Amino acid sequence: MPEPEDISYMLRCLQLAELGFGLVAPNPMVGCVIVCKGKIIGEGYHQKFGTEHAEVNAIKKAPAALLSEATLYVNLEPCAHYGKTPPCADLIIASKIKRVMVGSVDPYPEVSGKGIEKLIAHGIEVKVGIAEAESKALNRRFFTSILHHRPYIILKYAQTQDGYIGIKEGASVSKQISNTLSQKQTHLWRSQEAAILVGTNTAILDNPQLNARYFHAAQPTRIALDRYLQIPNNSKLLDDSQPTLIFTNERHAIDKINTQYFTLDFDAPDFLQQFLMKLNQLKIQSIIVEGGTKTLNKFYKNNLWDEARIITSKIEWGEGIKAPILSNEAVLKHEEYIADDKLTIYKNKTSL
């Protein structure tokens, strides 16, 4: 069992790592703490994709004379290969650090186990699995991408108190369900993930912008499943204002500067899996699915989801399109109120 102080230092690594949220993808978030004789002598985290890793930043801040007696804590296995930066394992060895505590093994094939093996081969004491569950949870998007070859999937929708997600089919306009604060919360979530997905009906009826306009942050990639290219050319989704991916059965669509079209067989039994694998190839590590009931139920039915974020208002409609049927794999994770709206978050028990 890990010592309490080891867990404490690893949790500090995770605090540091999270400072890189939204800035380091598709790389994982990594924090590093160096300790000598019970005192932290250096800290660092991976700050931006393509820049120096957490271990490098921490070692730079630590007094070189103390490193030979120090323990280095890092929430993810140090890399042992050349990418955009040199291997961190080599720097640790050169710095003569004697002990390394690791949160979790890196699942990336070029790294997995190799960094740990290199450290041990050079006489460094290595312990793995310190706050492992927390380490994997922080980088669940990265782990899902590597291990399952798909993005981390968040299903998000608002429903009325009596269980409706939209007005009845054939209506020409949509109606707002959630309150203003809940809408701003949705925009915050959008700013934190790589992409947002809707289906054809939602794109046509709601004409959404699918951006995070309440926050000064990188805009997510917009994605639509538009089998027959029914979304009107004058819709906000096709305004080319931000990266947009349209998946269709048709073959005559023409790409724009920021809008790309991809052809997939919507009738294939594994269409959804193929679609998600394509997103993974495009290095999209997470998506929020904001589609209608049909789109959301496809993900539930195929058990291709990791979180469900459901906002329930106090409004009652009495009729309309019923909200999706919650998956049997759903486990309650969190509940809170956003003014008079109730936010319920479920986790898929088969997810990381």
CSV table of C-alpha atoms in Angstrom, one decimal, residues 12-234:
chain,number,residue,atom,x,y,z
A,12,ARG,CA,-0.6,17.6,-5.8
A,13,CYS,CA,0.7,16.3,-9.2
A,14,LEU,CA,-2.9,16.0,-10.3
A,15,GLN,CA,-3.7,19.5,-9.2
A,16,LEU,CA,-0.8,20.8,-11.3
A,17,ALA,CA,-1.7,18.6,-14.2
A,18,GLU,CA,-5.2,20.0,-14.4
A,19,LEU,CA,-3.8,23.5,-15.1
A,20,GLY,CA,-3.1,22.2,-18.6
A,21,PHE,CA,-6.7,21.2,-19.2
A,22,GLY,CA,-7.7,22.3,-22.7
A,23,LEU,CA,-4.2,23.3,-23.6
A,24,VAL,CA,-2.2,20.1,-24.1
A,25,ALA,CA,-4.5,17.8,-26.0
A,26,PRO,CA,-4.1,15.4,-27.7
A,27,ASN,CA,-1.3,14.9,-25.1
A,28,PRO,CA,-2.3,13.9,-21.6
A,29,MET,CA,-2.3,16.3,-18.6
A,30,VAL,CA,0.7,15.7,-16.5
A,31,GLY,CA,2.0,17.2,-13.3
A,32,CYS,CA,5.3,16.6,-11.5
A,33,VAL,CA,6.5,17.2,-7.9
A,34,ILE,CA,10.1,16.6,-6.7
A,35,VAL,CA,10.6,16.0,-2.9
A,36,CYS,CA,13.8,15.9,-0.9
A,37,LYS,CA,13.8,15.2,2.9
A,38,GLY,CA,10.1,15.9,3.2
A,39,LYS,CA,10.1,19.2,1.3
A,40,ILE,CA,9.0,20.0,-2.2
A,41,ILE,CA,12.0,21.4,-4.1
A,42,GLY,CA,10.5,21.6,-7.6
A,43,GLU,CA,7.1,21.5,-9.3
A,44,GLY,CA,6.0,21.7,-12.9
A,45,TYR,CA,3.3,20.6,-15.3
A,46,HIS,CA,2.8,20.2,-19.1
A,47,GLN,CA,1.6,23.7,-20.0
A,48,LYS,CA,0.9,23.5,-23.8
A,49,PHE,CA,1.0,21.0,-26.6
A,50,GLY,CA,4.4,20.8,-28.1
A,51,THR,CA,6.2,22.4,-25.1
A,52,GLU,CA,8.4,20.9,-22.4
A,53,HIS,CA,6.8,18.1,-20.3
A,54,ALA,CA,6.0,18.3,-16.6
A,55,GLU,CA,9.2,16.5,-15.5
A,56,VAL,CA,11.4,18.9,-17.4
A,57,ASN,CA,9.7,21.9,-15.8
A,58,ALA,CA,9.9,20.5,-12.3
A,59,ILE,CA,13.6,19.5,-12.6
A,60,LYS,CA,14.5,23.0,-13.9
A,61,LYS,CA,13.1,24.5,-10.7
A,62,ALA,CA,14.8,22.1,-8.3
A,63,PRO,CA,18.3,22.7,-6.9
A,64,ALA,CA,20.6,20.3,-8.9
A,65,ALA,CA,22.6,19.5,-5.9
A,66,LEU,CA,19.6,18.0,-4.1
A,67,LEU,CA,18.3,15.8,-7.0
A,68,SER,CA,20.5,12.8,-6.1
A,69,GLU,CA,18.6,12.5,-2.8
A,70,ALA,CA,15.2,13.3,-4.2
A,71,THR,CA,12.0,11.5,-5.1
A,72,LEU,CA,10.1,12.5,-8.2
A,73,TYR,CA,6.3,12.1,-8.4
A,74,VAL,CA,4.5,12.1,-11.7
A,75,ASN,CA,0.9,11.1,-12.4
A,76,LEU,CA,1.8,9.4,-15.8
A,77,GLU,CA,4.7,7.3,-16.7
A,78,PRO,CA,7.7,9.3,-18.0
A,79,CYS,CA,8.1,9.1,-21.8
A,80,ALA,CA,11.1,7.1,-23.2
A,81,HIS,CA,10.8,8.1,-26.9
A,82,TYR,CA,11.5,11.2,-29.0
A,83,GLY,CA,8.3,13.1,-29.9
A,84,LYS,CA,8.1,16.9,-30.0
A,85,THR,CA,10.5,16.9,-27.0
A,86,PRO,CA,13.3,14.5,-25.8
A,87,PRO,CA,12.5,11.6,-23.5
A,88,CYS,CA,11.8,12.6,-20.0
A,89,ALA,CA,13.1,9.2,-18.7
A,90,ASP,CA,16.6,10.2,-20.0
A,91,LEU,CA,16.5,13.5,-18.2
A,92,ILE,CA,15.5,11.8,-14.9
A,93,ILE,CA,18.4,9.4,-15.3
A,94,ALA,CA,20.8,12.2,-16.1
A,95,SER,CA,19.6,14.2,-13.1
A,96,LYS,CA,20.6,11.2,-10.8
A,97,ILE,CA,17.1,11.1,-9.2
A,98,LYS,CA,17.0,8.0,-7.0
A,99,ARG,CA,13.3,7.3,-6.7
A,100,VAL,CA,10.3,7.8,-9.0
A,101,MET,CA,6.7,7.4,-8.0
A,102,VAL,CA,4.2,7.0,-10.9
A,103,GLY,CA,0.4,7.4,-10.8
A,104,SER,CA,-0.3,5.2,-13.8
A,105,VAL,CA,1.3,3.5,-16.8
A,106,ASP,CA,1.0,5.4,-20.0
A,107,PRO,CA,-1.3,3.4,-22.4
A,108,TYR,CA,0.3,4.9,-25.5
A,109,PRO,CA,2.1,2.0,-27.3
A,110,GLU,CA,5.4,3.9,-27.9
A,111,VAL,CA,5.6,4.7,-24.1
A,112,SER,CA,3.7,2.0,-22.3
A,113,GLY,CA,6.1,0.4,-19.8
A,114,LYS,CA,9.2,1.5,-21.6
A,115,GLY,CA,9.8,4.6,-19.5
A,116,ILE,CA,9.5,2.5,-16.3
A,117,GLU,CA,11.8,-0.2,-17.7
A,118,LYS,CA,14.5,2.3,-18.6
A,119,LEU,CA,14.4,3.9,-15.2
A,120,ILE,CA,14.7,0.6,-13.4
A,121,ALA,CA,17.5,-0.5,-15.8
A,122,HIS,CA,19.5,2.5,-14.6
A,123,GLY,CA,19.1,1.6,-10.9
A,124,ILE,CA,16.2,3.9,-10.1
A,125,GLU,CA,13.6,2.7,-7.6
A,126,VAL,CA,10.2,2.9,-9.3
A,127,LYS,CA,6.8,2.5,-7.7
A,128,VAL,CA,3.6,2.5,-9.9
A,129,GLY,CA,0.0,2.9,-9.0
A,130,ILE,CA,0.1,5.8,-6.5
A,131,ALA,CA,-3.5,7.3,-6.7
A,132,GLU,CA,-3.9,5.3,-9.8
A,133,ALA,CA,-7.7,5.6,-10.1
A,134,GLU,CA,-7.5,9.4,-9.7
A,135,SER,CA,-4.7,9.6,-12.3
A,136,LYS,CA,-6.7,7.7,-14.9
A,137,ALA,CA,-9.8,9.7,-14.2
A,138,LEU,CA,-8.0,12.9,-14.8
A,139,ASN,CA,-6.8,11.7,-18.2
A,140,ARG,CA,-9.9,9.7,-19.1
A,141,ARG,CA,-10.2,11.4,-22.5
A,142,PHE,CA,-6.6,10.4,-23.4
A,143,PHE,CA,-7.0,6.8,-22.0
A,144,THR,CA,-10.3,6.3,-23.9
A,145,SER,CA,-8.7,7.5,-27.1
A,146,ILE,CA,-5.7,5.1,-26.8
A,147,LEU,CA,-7.5,2.1,-25.4
A,148,HIS,CA,-10.9,2.2,-27.1
A,149,HIS,CA,-9.9,4.1,-30.3
A,150,ARG,CA,-12.8,6.5,-29.9
A,151,PRO,CA,-13.4,9.9,-28.2
A,152,TYR,CA,-14.6,10.2,-24.7
A,153,ILE,CA,-18.4,10.6,-25.1
A,154,ILE,CA,-20.6,12.9,-23.1
A,155,LEU,CA,-24.3,12.8,-23.7
A,156,LYS,CA,-26.0,16.1,-22.8
A,157,TYR,CA,-29.6,17.1,-22.9
A,158,ALA,CA,-32.3,19.1,-21.2
A,159,GLN,CA,-35.7,17.7,-20.4
A,160,THR,CA,-38.9,19.0,-19.0
A,161,GLN,CA,-40.2,17.8,-15.6
A,162,ASP,CA,-42.6,15.5,-17.4
A,163,GLY,CA,-39.8,14.0,-19.5
A,164,TYR,CA,-39.9,15.8,-22.9
A,165,ILE,CA,-36.8,16.9,-24.8
A,166,GLY,CA,-38.5,18.7,-27.7
A,167,ILE,CA,-41.8,19.8,-29.1
A,168,LYS,CA,-43.8,17.4,-31.3
A,169,GLU,CA,-42.5,16.6,-34.7
A,170,GLY,CA,-43.5,18.9,-37.5
A,171,ALA,CA,-43.3,22.0,-35.4
A,172,SER,CA,-41.4,24.9,-37.1
A,173,VAL,CA,-39.8,26.3,-34.0
A,174,SER,CA,-38.1,25.0,-30.9
A,175,LYS,CA,-38.8,25.9,-27.3
A,176,GLN,CA,-36.2,26.6,-24.6
A,177,ILE,CA,-36.2,24.1,-21.6
A,178,SER,CA,-33.3,25.1,-19.4
A,179,ASN,CA,-32.7,28.4,-17.6
A,180,THR,CA,-30.1,31.0,-18.5
A,181,LEU,CA,-27.5,29.7,-16.0
A,182,SER,CA,-27.9,26.2,-17.3
A,183,GLN,CA,-27.3,27.5,-20.8
A,184,LYS,CA,-24.1,29.2,-19.7
A,185,GLN,CA,-23.0,26.0,-17.9
A,186,THR,CA,-23.5,24.2,-21.3
A,187,HIS,CA,-21.2,26.7,-23.0
A,188,LEU,CA,-18.6,26.1,-20.3
A,189,TRP,CA,-18.7,22.4,-21.0
A,190,ARG,CA,-18.4,23.1,-24.7
A,191,SER,CA,-15.3,25.1,-24.1
A,192,GLN,CA,-13.8,22.2,-22.3
A,193,GLU,CA,-14.3,19.5,-24.9
A,194,ALA,CA,-12.9,18.9,-28.4
A,195,ALA,CA,-16.2,18.7,-30.3
A,196,ILE,CA,-20.0,19.0,-30.2
A,197,LEU,CA,-22.3,16.6,-32.2
A,198,VAL,CA,-25.9,17.0,-33.4
A,199,GLY,CA,-28.1,15.1,-35.7
A,200,THR,CA,-29.9,16.5,-38.8
A,201,ASN,CA,-33.2,17.3,-37.1
A,202,THR,CA,-31.6,19.3,-34.3
A,203,ALA,CA,-29.4,21.2,-36.8
A,204,ILE,CA,-32.5,22.1,-38.9
A,205,LEU,CA,-35.1,22.8,-36.1
A,206,ASP,CA,-32.8,24.6,-33.6
A,207,ASN,CA,-30.4,26.1,-36.1
A,208,PRO,CA,-27.7,26.1,-33.4
A,209,GLN,CA,-24.3,27.9,-33.5
A,210,LEU,CA,-22.7,25.2,-31.4
A,211,ASN,CA,-20.0,27.4,-30.0
A,212,ALA,CA,-18.9,28.6,-26.5
A,213,ARG,CA,-19.7,32.2,-27.0
A,214,TYR,CA,-20.0,33.0,-23.3
A,215,PHE,CA,-16.3,32.2,-22.7
A,216,HIS,CA,-13.0,33.4,-24.2
A,217,ALA,CA,-11.8,29.9,-25.1
A,218,ALA,CA,-10.9,27.8,-28.1
A,219,GLN,CA,-14.1,27.0,-30.0
A,220,PRO,CA,-15.0,23.3,-30.2
A,221,THR,CA,-15.2,21.5,-33.6
A,222,ARG,CA,-18.8,21.3,-34.7
A,223,ILE,CA,-20.0,17.9,-36.0
A,224,ALA,CA,-23.3,16.9,-37.7
A,225,LEU,CA,-24.7,13.6,-38.9
A,226,ASP,CA,-26.5,14.7,-42.0
A,227,ARG,CA,-27.2,11.6,-44.0
A,228,TYR,CA,-28.9,13.2,-47.0
A,229,LEU,CA,-27.3,16.7,-46.8
A,230,GLN,CA,-30.6,18.2,-45.6
A,231,ILE,CA,-29.1,21.0,-43.5
A,232,PRO,CA,-29.8,24.3,-45.3
A,233,ASN,CA,-26.8,26.1,-46.7
A,234,ASN,CA,-27.8,29.3,-44.9
